[in-house]
CSV table of C-alpha atoms in Angstrom, one decimal:
chain,number,residue,atom,x,y,z
A,1,UNK,CA,146.3,131.5,99.1
A,2,UNK,CA,144.8,130.0,96.0
A,3,UNK,CA,143.6,131.9,92.9
A,4,UNK,CA,140.1,130.5,93.5
A,5,UNK,CA,139.9,132.3,96.8
A,6,UNK,CA,141.1,135.6,95.2
A,7,UNK,CA,138.5,135.2,92.4
A,8,UNK,CA,135.8,134.6,94.9
A,9,UNK,CA,136.7,137.7,97.0
A,10,UNK,CA,137.0,139.8,93.8
A,11,UNK,CA,133.6,138.7,92.7
A,12,UNK,CA,132.1,139.6,96.0
A,13,UNK,CA,133.7,143.0,95.9
A,14,UNK,CA,132.5,143.6,92.3
A,15,UNK,CA,128.9,142.5,92.9
A,16,UNK,CA,127.9,145.6,94.9
A,17,UNK,CA,129.9,147.9,92.6
A,18,UNK,CA,128.2,146.5,89.5
A,19,UNK,CA,124.8,147.5,90.8
A,20,UNK,CA,126.0,151.0,91.5
A,21,UNK,CA,127.8,151.2,88.1
A,22,UNK,CA,124.7,150.0,86.2
A,23,UNK,CA,122.4,152.4,88.1
A,24,UNK,CA,124.8,155.3,87.5
A,25,UNK,CA,125.1,154.6,83.8
A,26,UNK,CA,121.3,154.4,83.5
A,27,UNK,CA,120.9,158.0,84.5
A,28,UNK,CA,120.7,158.3,80.8
A,29,UNK,CA,118.6,155.8,78.8
A,30,UNK,CA,120.3,152.8,77.3
A,31,UNK,CA,119.4,149.4,75.9
A,32,UNK,CA,121.3,146.3,77.0
A,33,UNK,CA,123.9,146.2,74.3
A,34,UNK,CA,125.0,149.8,74.4
A,35,UNK,CA,124.9,149.7,78.2
A,36,UNK,CA,127.3,146.8,78.2
A,37,UNK,CA,129.6,148.5,75.7
A,38,UNK,CA,129.6,151.8,77.6
A,39,UNK,CA,130.4,150.1,80.9
A,40,UNK,CA,133.2,148.1,79.3
A,41,UNK,CA,134.6,151.4,77.7
A,42,UNK,CA,134.8,152.8,81.2
A,43,UNK,CA,136.6,149.8,82.6
A,44,UNK,CA,133.7,147.9,84.0
A,45,UNK,CA,133.4,144.7,82.0
A,46,UNK,CA,130.2,142.7,82.6
A,47,UNK,CA,129.0,139.6,80.7
A,48,UNK,CA,125.6,139.2,79.3
A,49,UNK,CA,124.7,136.4,81.7
A,50,UNK,CA,125.2,138.8,84.6
A,51,UNK,CA,123.9,142.1,83.1
A,52,UNK,CA,120.5,141.0,81.8
A,53,UNK,CA,119.3,139.2,84.9
A,54,UNK,CA,120.6,142.1,87.0
A,55,UNK,CA,118.6,144.6,84.9
A,56,UNK,CA,115.5,142.4,85.3
A,57,UNK,CA,116.0,142.3,89.1
A,58,UNK,CA,116.6,146.0,89.5
A,59,UNK,CA,113.4,146.6,87.5
A,60,UNK,CA,111.4,144.3,89.7
A,61,UNK,CA,112.8,146.2,92.7
A,62,UNK,CA,111.4,149.4,91.2
A,63,UNK,CA,114.8,151.0,90.6
A,64,UNK,CA,114.6,150.9,86.8
A,65,UNK,CA,111.8,151.3,84.3
A,66,UNK,CA,111.9,149.9,80.8
A,67,UNK,CA,110.1,150.0,77.5
A,68,UNK,CA,110.3,148.3,74.1
A,69,UNK,CA,110.9,150.8,71.3
A,70,UNK,CA,112.0,150.6,67.7
A,71,UNK,CA,115.4,152.0,66.8
A,72,UNK,CA,117.3,151.5,63.6
A,73,UNK,CA,114.4,149.3,62.4
A,74,UNK,CA,114.9,146.9,65.4
A,75,UNK,CA,112.9,146.6,68.6
A,76,UNK,CA,115.0,147.2,71.6
A,77,UNK,CA,114.3,147.3,75.3
A,78,UNK,CA,115.4,150.7,76.8
A,79,UNK,CA,116.2,151.0,80.5
A,80,UNK,CA,116.4,154.2,82.6
A,81,UNK,CA,116.5,155.0,86.3
A,82,UNK,CA,113.1,155.4,88.1
A,83,UNK,CA,112.5,158.2,90.6
A,84,UNK,CA,113.2,155.6,93.4
A,85,UNK,CA,116.3,154.4,91.5
A,86,UNK,CA,117.6,158.0,91.5
A,87,UNK,CA,117.1,158.4,95.2
A,88,UNK,CA,118.7,155.0,96.0
A,89,UNK,CA,121.6,155.8,93.7
A,90,UNK,CA,122.3,159.0,95.5
A,91,UNK,CA,122.3,157.2,98.8
A,92,UNK,CA,124.5,154.4,97.5
A,93,UNK,CA,127.0,156.9,96.0
A,94,UNK,CA,127.2,158.7,99.4
A,95,UNK,CA,127.8,155.4,101.1
A,96,UNK,CA,130.4,154.5,98.5
A,97,UNK,CA,132.3,157.7,99.2
A,98,UNK,CA,132.3,157.0,102.9
A,99,UNK,CA,133.5,153.4,102.4
A,100,UNK,CA,136.1,154.4,99.8
A,101,UNK,CA,137.5,157.1,102.1
A,102,UNK,CA,137.6,154.8,105.1
A,103,UNK,CA,139.3,152.0,103.1
A,104,UNK,CA,141.8,154.4,101.7
A,105,UNK,CA,142.7,155.7,105.1
A,106,UNK,CA,143.0,152.2,106.5
A,107,UNK,CA,145.0,150.8,103.5
A,108,UNK,CA,147.1,154.0,103.4
A,109,UNK,CA,148.0,153.8,107.1
A,110,UNK,CA,149.5,150.3,106.9
A,111,UNK,CA,151.7,148.7,104.3
A,112,UNK,CA,149.6,146.2,102.4
A,113,UNK,CA,152.6,144.6,100.6
B,1,UNK,CA,119.8,124.1,63.9
B,2,UNK,CA,122.1,127.1,64.2
B,3,UNK,CA,124.0,127.6,67.5
B,4,UNK,CA,121.8,130.5,68.7
B,5,UNK,CA,118.5,128.6,68.0
B,6,UNK,CA,119.9,125.6,69.9
B,7,UNK,CA,120.9,127.8,72.8
B,8,UNK,CA,117.5,129.5,72.9
B,9,UNK,CA,115.7,126.1,72.7
B,10,UNK,CA,117.6,125.0,75.9
B,11,UNK,CA,117.2,128.3,77.6
B,12,UNK,CA,113.4,128.4,77.2
B,13,UNK,CA,113.2,125.1,79.0
B,14,UNK,CA,114.5,126.6,82.2
B,15,UNK,CA,113.2,130.2,82.2
B,16,UNK,CA,110.3,131.3,84.4
B,17,UNK,CA,107.1,130.8,82.3
B,18,UNK,CA,105.7,134.3,82.8
B,19,UNK,CA,108.9,136.0,81.6
B,20,UNK,CA,110.1,133.5,79.0
B,21,UNK,CA,109.2,135.2,75.8
B,22,UNK,CA,110.3,138.7,77.0
B,23,UNK,CA,113.7,137.4,78.1
B,24,UNK,CA,114.3,135.5,74.9
B,25,UNK,CA,113.3,138.5,72.9
B,26,UNK,CA,115.8,140.7,74.7
B,27,UNK,CA,118.6,138.2,74.5
B,28,UNK,CA,118.0,137.7,70.8
B,29,UNK,CA,118.3,141.4,70.3
B,30,UNK,CA,121.6,141.4,72.2
B,31,UNK,CA,122.9,138.5,70.2
B,32,UNK,CA,121.9,140.0,66.9
B,33,UNK,CA,123.6,143.3,67.8
B,34,UNK,CA,126.8,141.6,68.7
B,35,UNK,CA,126.8,139.5,65.5
B,36,UNK,CA,126.0,142.6,63.4
B,37,UNK,CA,129.0,144.5,65.0
B,38,UNK,CA,131.4,141.6,64.4
B,39,UNK,CA,130.2,141.0,60.8
B,40,UNK,CA,130.7,144.6,60.1
B,41,UNK,CA,134.2,144.4,61.5
B,42,UNK,CA,135.3,141.3,59.6
B,43,UNK,CA,133.3,142.1,56.4
B,44,UNK,CA,131.6,138.6,56.1
B,45,UNK,CA,129.0,136.5,57.9
B,46,UNK,CA,130.1,134.8,61.0
B,47,UNK,CA,130.7,131.1,61.1
B,48,UNK,CA,128.8,128.8,63.5
B,49,UNK,CA,132.0,128.5,65.6
B,50,UNK,CA,132.3,132.3,65.8
B,51,UNK,CA,128.6,132.6,66.8
B,52,UNK,CA,129.2,129.9,69.5
B,53,UNK,CA,132.1,132.1,70.8
B,54,UNK,CA,129.7,135.0,71.3
B,55,UNK,CA,127.2,132.7,73.0
B,56,UNK,CA,129.9,131.6,75.4
B,57,UNK,CA,129.7,135.1,77.0
B,58,UNK,CA,126.0,134.4,77.9
B,59,UNK,CA,127.0,131.3,79.9
B,60,UNK,CA,125.4,127.9,80.0
B,61,UNK,CA,121.6,128.1,79.3
B,62,UNK,CA,120.9,126.5,82.6
B,63,UNK,CA,123.1,128.9,84.5
B,64,UNK,CA,121.7,131.9,82.7
B,65,UNK,CA,118.1,130.8,83.4
B,66,UNK,CA,118.9,130.3,87.0
B,67,UNK,CA,120.0,133.9,87.4
B,68,UNK,CA,116.5,135.0,86.4
B,69,UNK,CA,115.0,133.1,89.2
B,70,UNK,CA,115.1,134.0,92.9
B,71,UNK,CA,117.6,132.0,95.0
B,72,UNK,CA,115.8,129.1,96.7
B,73,UNK,CA,116.6,127.2,99.9
B,74,UNK,CA,114.8,124.3,101.5
B,75,UNK,CA,116.0,125.6,104.9
B,76,UNK,CA,117.2,129.2,104.8
B,77,UNK,CA,120.3,130.6,106.5
B,78,UNK,CA,118.4,131.9,109.5
B,79,UNK,CA,117.0,128.4,110.5
B,80,UNK,CA,119.9,126.4,109.3
B,81,UNK,CA,122.1,126.8,112.4
B,82,UNK,CA,119.1,125.3,114.4
B,83,UNK,CA,118.3,122.7,111.8
B,84,UNK,CA,121.7,120.9,111.8
B,85,UNK,CA,121.9,120.3,115.6
B,86,UNK,CA,118.2,119.3,115.8
B,87,UNK,CA,118.7,116.8,113.0
B,88,UNK,CA,122.0,115.5,114.4
B,89,UNK,CA,120.6,115.1,117.9
B,90,UNK,CA,117.4,113.3,116.7
B,91,UNK,CA,119.3,111.0,114.4
B,92,UNK,CA,121.8,110.3,117.2
B,93,UNK,CA,119.1,109.4,119.7
B,94,UNK,CA,117.3,107.2,117.2
B,95,UNK,CA,120.5,105.4,116.3
B,96,UNK,CA,121.3,104.8,119.9
B,97,UNK,CA,117.8,103.5,120.6
B,98,UNK,CA,117.9,101.2,117.6
B,99,UNK,CA,121.3,99.8,118.7
B,100,UNK,CA,119.7,99.0,122.1
B,101,UNK,CA,116.8,97.4,120.3
B,102,UNK,CA,119.1,95.3,118.1
B,103,UNK,CA,121.1,94.3,121.2
B,104,UNK,CA,117.8,93.1,122.8
B,105,UNK,CA,117.0,91.1,119.8
B,106,UNK,CA,120.4,89.5,119.6
B,107,UNK,CA,120.4,88.7,123.3
B,108,UNK,CA,117.0,87.0,122.9
B,109,UNK,CA,118.6,84.6,120.3
B,110,UNK,CA,117.1,86.2,117.1
B,111,UNK,CA,118.0,84.8,113.7
B,112,UNK,CA,120.2,86.6,111.2
B,113,UNK,CA,117.1,87.5,109.2
B,114,UNK,CA,115.5,89.2,112.2
B,115,UNK,CA,118.7,91.2,112.9
B,116,UNK,CA,118.9,92.1,109.3
B,117,UNK,CA,115.3,93.3,109.3
B,118,UNK,CA,116.1,95.5,112.3
B,119,UNK,CA,119.1,97.0,110.5
B,120,UNK,CA,117.0,97.7,107.5
B,121,UNK,CA,114.4,99.3,109.8
B,122,UNK,CA,117.2,101.6,111.2
B,123,UNK,CA,117.9,102.9,107.7
B,124,UNK,CA,114.3,103.5,106.8
B,125,UNK,CA,113.7,105.2,110.2
B,126,UNK,CA,116.7,107.5,109.7
B,127,UNK,CA,115.6,108.5,106.2
B,128,UNK,CA,112.0,109.1,107.4
B,129,UNK,CA,113.3,111.2,110.4
B,130,UNK,CA,115.5,113.2,108.1
B,131,UNK,CA,112.6,113.8,105.7
B,132,UNK,CA,110.2,114.8,108.5
B,133,UNK,CA,112.6,117.2,110.2
B,134,UNK,CA,113.6,118.8,106.9
B,135,UNK,CA,109.9,119.2,105.9
B,136,UNK,CA,109.0,120.7,109.2
B,137,UNK,CA,111.9,123.2,109.0
B,138,UNK,CA,111.2,124.0,105.4
B,139,UNK,CA,107.5,124.7,106.2
B,140,UNK,CA,108.4,126.8,109.1
B,141,UNK,CA,111.0,128.7,107.1
B,142,UNK,CA,108.3,129.7,104.6
B,143,UNK,CA,105.6,130.3,107.2
B,144,UNK,CA,107.6,132.7,109.2
B,145,UNK,CA,109.4,134.2,106.2
B,146,UNK,CA,112.7,133.5,108.0
B,147,UNK,CA,114.3,133.0,104.6
B,148,UNK,CA,112.4,135.9,103.1
B,149,UNK,CA,115.5,137.7,102.0
B,150,UNK,CA,116.3,134.7,99.8
B,151,UNK,CA,112.9,134.5,98.2
B,152,UNK,CA,111.3,136.7,95.7
B,153,UNK,CA,108.6,139.0,97.2
B,154,UNK,CA,105.8,136.8,95.9
B,155,UNK,CA,107.5,133.5,96.8
B,156,UNK,CA,106.1,133.4,100.4
B,157,UNK,CA,103.4,130.7,100.4
B,158,UNK,CA,100.1,130.9,102.1
B,159,UNK,CA,100.2,129.4,105.6
B,160,UNK,CA,97.1,127.3,104.9
B,161,UNK,CA,98.8,125.7,101.9
B,162,UNK,CA,101.9,124.7,103.9
B,163,UNK,CA,99.7,123.5,106.8
B,164,UNK,CA,97.7,121.5,104.3
B,165,UNK,CA,100.9,119.8,103.1
B,166,UNK,CA,101.8,119.0,106.7
B,167,UNK,CA,98.4,117.6,107.3
B,168,UNK,CA,98.5,115.5,104.2
B,169,UNK,CA,101.9,114.1,105.3
B,170,UNK,CA,100.4,113.4,108.7
B,171,UNK,CA,97.5,111.6,107.2
B,172,UNK,CA,99.8,109.4,105.2
B,173,UNK,CA,101.9,108.6,108.3
B,174,UNK,CA,98.8,107.9,110.3
B,175,UNK,CA,97.4,105.6,107.6
B,176,UNK,CA,100.7,103.6,107.7
B,177,UNK,CA,100.5,103.5,111.5
B,178,UNK,CA,96.8,102.4,111.5
B,179,UNK,CA,97.6,99.5,109.0
B,180,UNK,CA,100.5,98.4,111.3
B,181,UNK,CA,98.3,98.5,114.4
B,182,UNK,CA,95.5,96.6,112.6
B,183,UNK,CA,97.9,93.9,111.6
B,184,UNK,CA,99.2,93.7,115.2
B,185,UNK,CA,95.6,93.5,116.5
B,186,UNK,CA,94.8,90.7,114.1
B,187,UNK,CA,97.9,88.8,115.3
B,188,UNK,CA,96.7,89.3,118.9
B,189,UNK,CA,93.2,88.1,118.1
B,190,UNK,CA,94.6,85.0,116.3
B,191,UNK,CA,96.6,84.2,119.4
B,192,UNK,CA,99.9,84.5,117.5
B,193,UNK,CA,102.9,84.9,119.8
B,194,UNK,CA,104.5,88.4,119.5
B,195,UNK,CA,107.8,88.3,117.7
B,196,UNK,CA,111.1,89.7,118.9
B,197,UNK,CA,110.6,92.8,116.8
B,198,UNK,CA,107.6,93.7,119.0
B,199,UNK,CA,109.9,93.4,122.0
B,200,UNK,CA,112.5,95.7,120.5
B,201,UNK,CA,109.8,98.2,119.4
B,202,UNK,CA,108.5,98.2,123.0
B,203,UNK,CA,112.0,98.9,124.4
B,204,UNK,CA,112.5,101.7,121.9
B,205,UNK,CA,109.1,103.2,122.7
B,206,UNK,CA,109.7,102.9,126.4
B,207,UNK,CA,113.0,104.7,126.1
B,208,UNK,CA,111.5,107.5,123.9
B,209,UNK,CA,108.5,107.9,126.2
B,210,UNK,CA,110.6,108.0,129.3
B,211,UNK,CA,112.8,110.7,127.8
B,212,UNK,CA,109.9,112.7,126.4
B,213,UNK,CA,107.8,112.6,129.6
B,214,UNK,CA,110.8,113.5,131.7
B,215,UNK,CA,112.0,116.2,129.4
B,216,UNK,CA,108.6,117.9,129.7
B,217,UNK,CA,109.2,118.2,133.4
B,218,UNK,CA,113.0,118.8,133.2
B,219,UNK,CA,113.7,121.4,130.5
B,220,UNK,CA,117.4,120.6,130.6
B,221,UNK,CA,116.7,117.2,129.0
B,222,UNK,CA,115.2,119.0,126.0
B,223,UNK,CA,117.0,122.4,125.7
B,224,UNK,CA,120.3,121.2,127.1
B,225,UNK,CA,122.4,124.4,127.5
B,226,UNK,CA,119.5,126.6,126.5
B,227,UNK,CA,117.5,125.5,129.6
B,228,UNK,CA,119.0,128.4,131.6
B,229,UNK,CA,116.9,130.8,129.4
B,230,UNK,CA,114.1,128.6,128.1
B,231,UNK,CA,111.3,126.8,129.9
B,232,UNK,CA,108.1,125.1,129.0
B,233,UNK,CA,105.1,127.4,128.8
B,234,UNK,CA,101.7,127.2,130.4
B,235,UNK,CA,100.2,125.4,127.3
B,236,UNK,CA,102.7,122.5,127.9
B,237,UNK,CA,101.8,122.3,131.5
B,238,UNK,CA,98.1,122.1,130.5
B,239,UNK,CA,98.8,119.4,127.9
B,240,UNK,CA,101.1,117.3,130.1
B,241,UNK,CA,98.5,115.1,132.0
B,242,UNK,CA,96.6,114.2,128.8
B,243,UNK,CA,99.9,113.4,127.0
B,244,UNK,CA,101.2,111.3,129.9
B,245,UNK,CA,98.0,109.3,130.3
B,246,UNK,CA,97.7,108.6,126.6
B,247,UNK,CA,101.4,107.7,126.3
B,248,UNK,CA,101.3,105.4,129.4
B,249,UNK,CA,98.2,103.7,128.2
B,250,UNK,CA,99.7,103.0,124.8
B,251,UNK,CA,102.9,101.7,126.4
B,252,UNK,CA,100.8,99.4,128.7
B,253,UNK,CA,98.9,98.0,125.7
B,254,UNK,CA,102.1,97.4,124.0
B,255,UNK,CA,103.5,95.6,127.0
B,256,UNK,CA,100.3,93.6,127.4
B,257,UNK,CA,100.6,92.3,123.8
B,258,UNK,CA,104.0,90.9,124.7
B,259,UNK,CA,102.3,88.5,127.1
B,260,UNK,CA,101.6,84.9,125.8
B,261,UNK,CA,97.9,85.4,126.4
B,262,UNK,CA,96.9,89.0,126.6
B,263,UNK,CA,93.8,89.8,128.5
B,264,UNK,CA,91.3,91.3,126.0
B,265,UNK,CA,89.2,93.1,128.6
B,266,UNK,CA,92.3,94.9,130.0
B,267,UNK,CA,93.3,95.7,126.5
B,268,UNK,CA,89.9,97.2,125.9
B,269,UNK,CA,90.1,99.4,129.0
B,270,UNK,CA,93.6,100.6,128.1
B,271,UNK,CA,92.4,101.4,124.6
B,272,UNK,CA,89.6,103.5,126.0
B,273,UNK,CA,92.0,105.4,128.3
B,274,UNK,CA,94.4,106.0,125.3
B,275,UNK,CA,91.4,107.2,123.2
B,276,UNK,CA,90.3,109.5,126.0
B,277,UNK,CA,93.8,110.9,126.3
B,278,UNK,CA,94.0,111.3,122.5
B,279,UNK,CA,90.7,113.3,122.5
B,280,UNK,CA,91.8,115.5,125.4
B,281,UNK,CA,95.1,116.0,123.6
B,282,UNK,CA,93.3,117.2,120.5
B,283,UNK,CA,91.1,119.5,122.4
B,284,UNK,CA,94.0,121.0,124.4
B,285,UNK,CA,96.1,121.6,121.2
B,286,UNK,CA,93.1,123.2,119.4
B,287,UNK,CA,92.4,125.6,122.3
B,288,UNK,CA,96.0,126.3,123.2
B,289,UNK,CA,97.2,129.9,123.5
B,290,UNK,CA,100.4,129.0,121.7
B,291,UNK,CA,102.7,129.5,124.6
B,292,UNK,CA,104.6,126.2,124.4
B,293,UNK,CA,108.0,127.7,125.3
B,294,UNK,CA,108.7,130.8,127.4
B,295,UNK,CA,111.6,133.1,128.0
B,296,UNK,CA,112.9,132.8,131.6
B,297,UNK,CA,113.8,136.5,131.8
B,298,UNK,CA,110.5,138.4,131.7
B,299,UNK,CA,112.3,141.6,132.4
B,300,UNK,CA,114.2,141.3,129.1
B,301,UNK,CA,112.3,143.6,126.7
B,302,UNK,CA,113.5,141.8,123.5
B,303,UNK,CA,112.2,138.3,123.1
B,304,UNK,CA,114.8,136.5,120.9
B,305,UNK,CA,113.8,135.2,117.5
B,306,UNK,CA,115.0,131.7,118.5
B,307,UNK,CA,112.2,131.6,121.0
B,308,UNK,CA,109.6,132.4,118.4
B,309,UNK,CA,111.1,129.7,116.1
B,310,UNK,CA,111.1,127.0,118.8
B,311,UNK,CA,107.5,127.9,119.9
B,312,UNK,CA,106.4,127.7,116.3
B,313,UNK,CA,108.1,124.4,115.7
B,314,UNK,CA,106.5,122.9,118.8
B,315,UNK,CA,103.1,124.2,117.8
B,316,UNK,CA,103.4,122.6,114.3
B,317,UNK,CA,104.6,119.3,115.8
B,318,UNK,CA,101.7,119.2,118.2
B,319,UNK,CA,99.2,120.1,115.4
B,320,UNK,CA,100.5,117.3,113.3
B,321,UNK,CA,100.4,114.9,116.3
B,322,UNK,CA,96.8,116.1,117.0
B,323,UNK,CA,95.9,115.2,113.4
B,324,UNK,CA,97.4,111.7,113.9
B,325,UNK,CA,95.4,111.3,117.1
B,326,UNK,CA,92.2,112.5,115.3
B,327,UNK,CA,92.7,109.9,112.6
B,328,UNK,CA,93.3,107.3,115.2
B,329,UNK,CA,90.1,108.2,117.0
B,330,UNK,CA,88.2,108.4,113.7
B,331,UNK,CA,89.5,105.0,112.7
B,332,UNK,CA,88.2,103.4,115.9
B,333,UNK,CA,84.9,105.3,115.8
B,334,UNK,CA,84.0,104.6,112.2
B,335,UNK,CA,85.5,101.1,111.8
B,336,UNK,CA,83.4,99.3,109.3
B,337,UNK,CA,82.4,102.4,107.3
B,338,UNK,CA,83.2,102.5,103.6
B,339,UNK,CA,86.6,103.6,102.4
B,340,UNK,CA,85.0,106.6,100.7
B,341,UNK,CA,83.5,107.8,104.0
B,342,UNK,CA,86.8,107.2,105.8
B,343,UNK,CA,88.6,109.3,103.1
B,344,UNK,CA,86.1,112.1,103.6
B,345,UNK,CA,86.7,112.1,107.3
B,346,UNK,CA,90.4,112.2,106.9
B,347,UNK,CA,90.2,115.1,104.4
B,348,UNK,CA,88.0,117.0,106.8
B,349,UNK,CA,90.6,116.5,109.6
B,350,UNK,CA,93.4,117.6,107.3
B,351,UNK,CA,91.4,120.8,106.3
B,352,UNK,CA,90.6,121.6,109.9
B,353,UNK,CA,94.3,121.2,110.9
B,354,UNK,CA,95.2,123.4,107.9
B,355,UNK,CA,92.8,126.1,109.1
B,356,UNK,CA,93.9,125.9,112.7
B,357,UNK,CA,97.5,126.1,111.8
B,358,UNK,CA,96.8,129.0,109.5
B,359,UNK,CA,95.0,130.9,112.3
B,360,UNK,CA,97.9,130.1,114.7
B,361,UNK,CA,100.5,131.4,112.2
B,362,UNK,CA,98.7,134.7,111.9
């Protein structure tokens, strides 16, 4: 099996997780740069080319709200979860727990290696 | 120009117009934050190479801009499994018919130039067929919202606009057809002997007409394996006589022109029959209840999406054909009127078709 296939599968796996991680991190207000740093500090690296379009998409879907505000003499765009975003995040986390438990049971019951 | 300015210059070219300034403003802030952090860490201004290194994390401007746009497909994943076999089958049938046509030409002792012309025609026919089928599927994809998951919420286009495009394309095709027919009529009037290309065109049309008219009575010829669950609906049964009369009259006229001295009176009668068939065809399409294809198992509560798709495609195809027929009638009725008047008539027909298709789609 080639490395390309693994990378492709890994990306697929990460895609859904990234949405959940970003939503969860935005329970408290962040602007793009600090959000990226906080996610990286917790082990979820995400590049700018992925993060900013994702924020824009989540906002257009009504899951985030944003506003431009001055901080440290610079204008920054701050994002936070919308009420819809909070509800969706709650449901996603519950779904994630179910999937995680199921995969753990399945992977644990057979030898992967 | 510094690396970031250059990067932004390229990025702006590809970003959506309505978000361009806002996105650039946000990315500029991100870039400045990263540069400030690094400069604080190294205690000096960053070089151009170091700034380019930061920009590498943003990705290529074209790739980054693409992520801000909704994913777009000409034919979405829902219709694609249907699109490929339809395209392959149509191109296969056309290629087979053209091979027969070339064989007829070769057997009748045609020159190399004539055979070459036929081969060139095969290529242009294949490209035109490919384009038409793709346009039809792309229009249907947008009209039904079959690929709606892949489009942004506002990306679904008004049905009338799509139908208008179809009508315009039909008008262009009809104009080409009208010019070709006019040339043929001039040749007949001048007593010019028909060339071998006319013979091959007749053979091809005969084969297509035979298949088409038989397939409307024997669904297996059209739906192949799907004939066990699909059948032609009441609208098709209603349309069939007009279609058959019109098609047979056209074929007879074509056969007549192959004669050394075609009878002009018989040609006139056949032309009137074809015209009457065309008018009836237009009327029947305009008043159809849009039940071209039906599900053979009425007890089945769930009508499959495929049926809706096929019914829609047949409806669009007939609407386009009705537009062509309308143009043909208009051409004959108003022959001799000015080009401007003719243009106005064609525009009206296109608009009427757009409106009819829009109403049908709703």
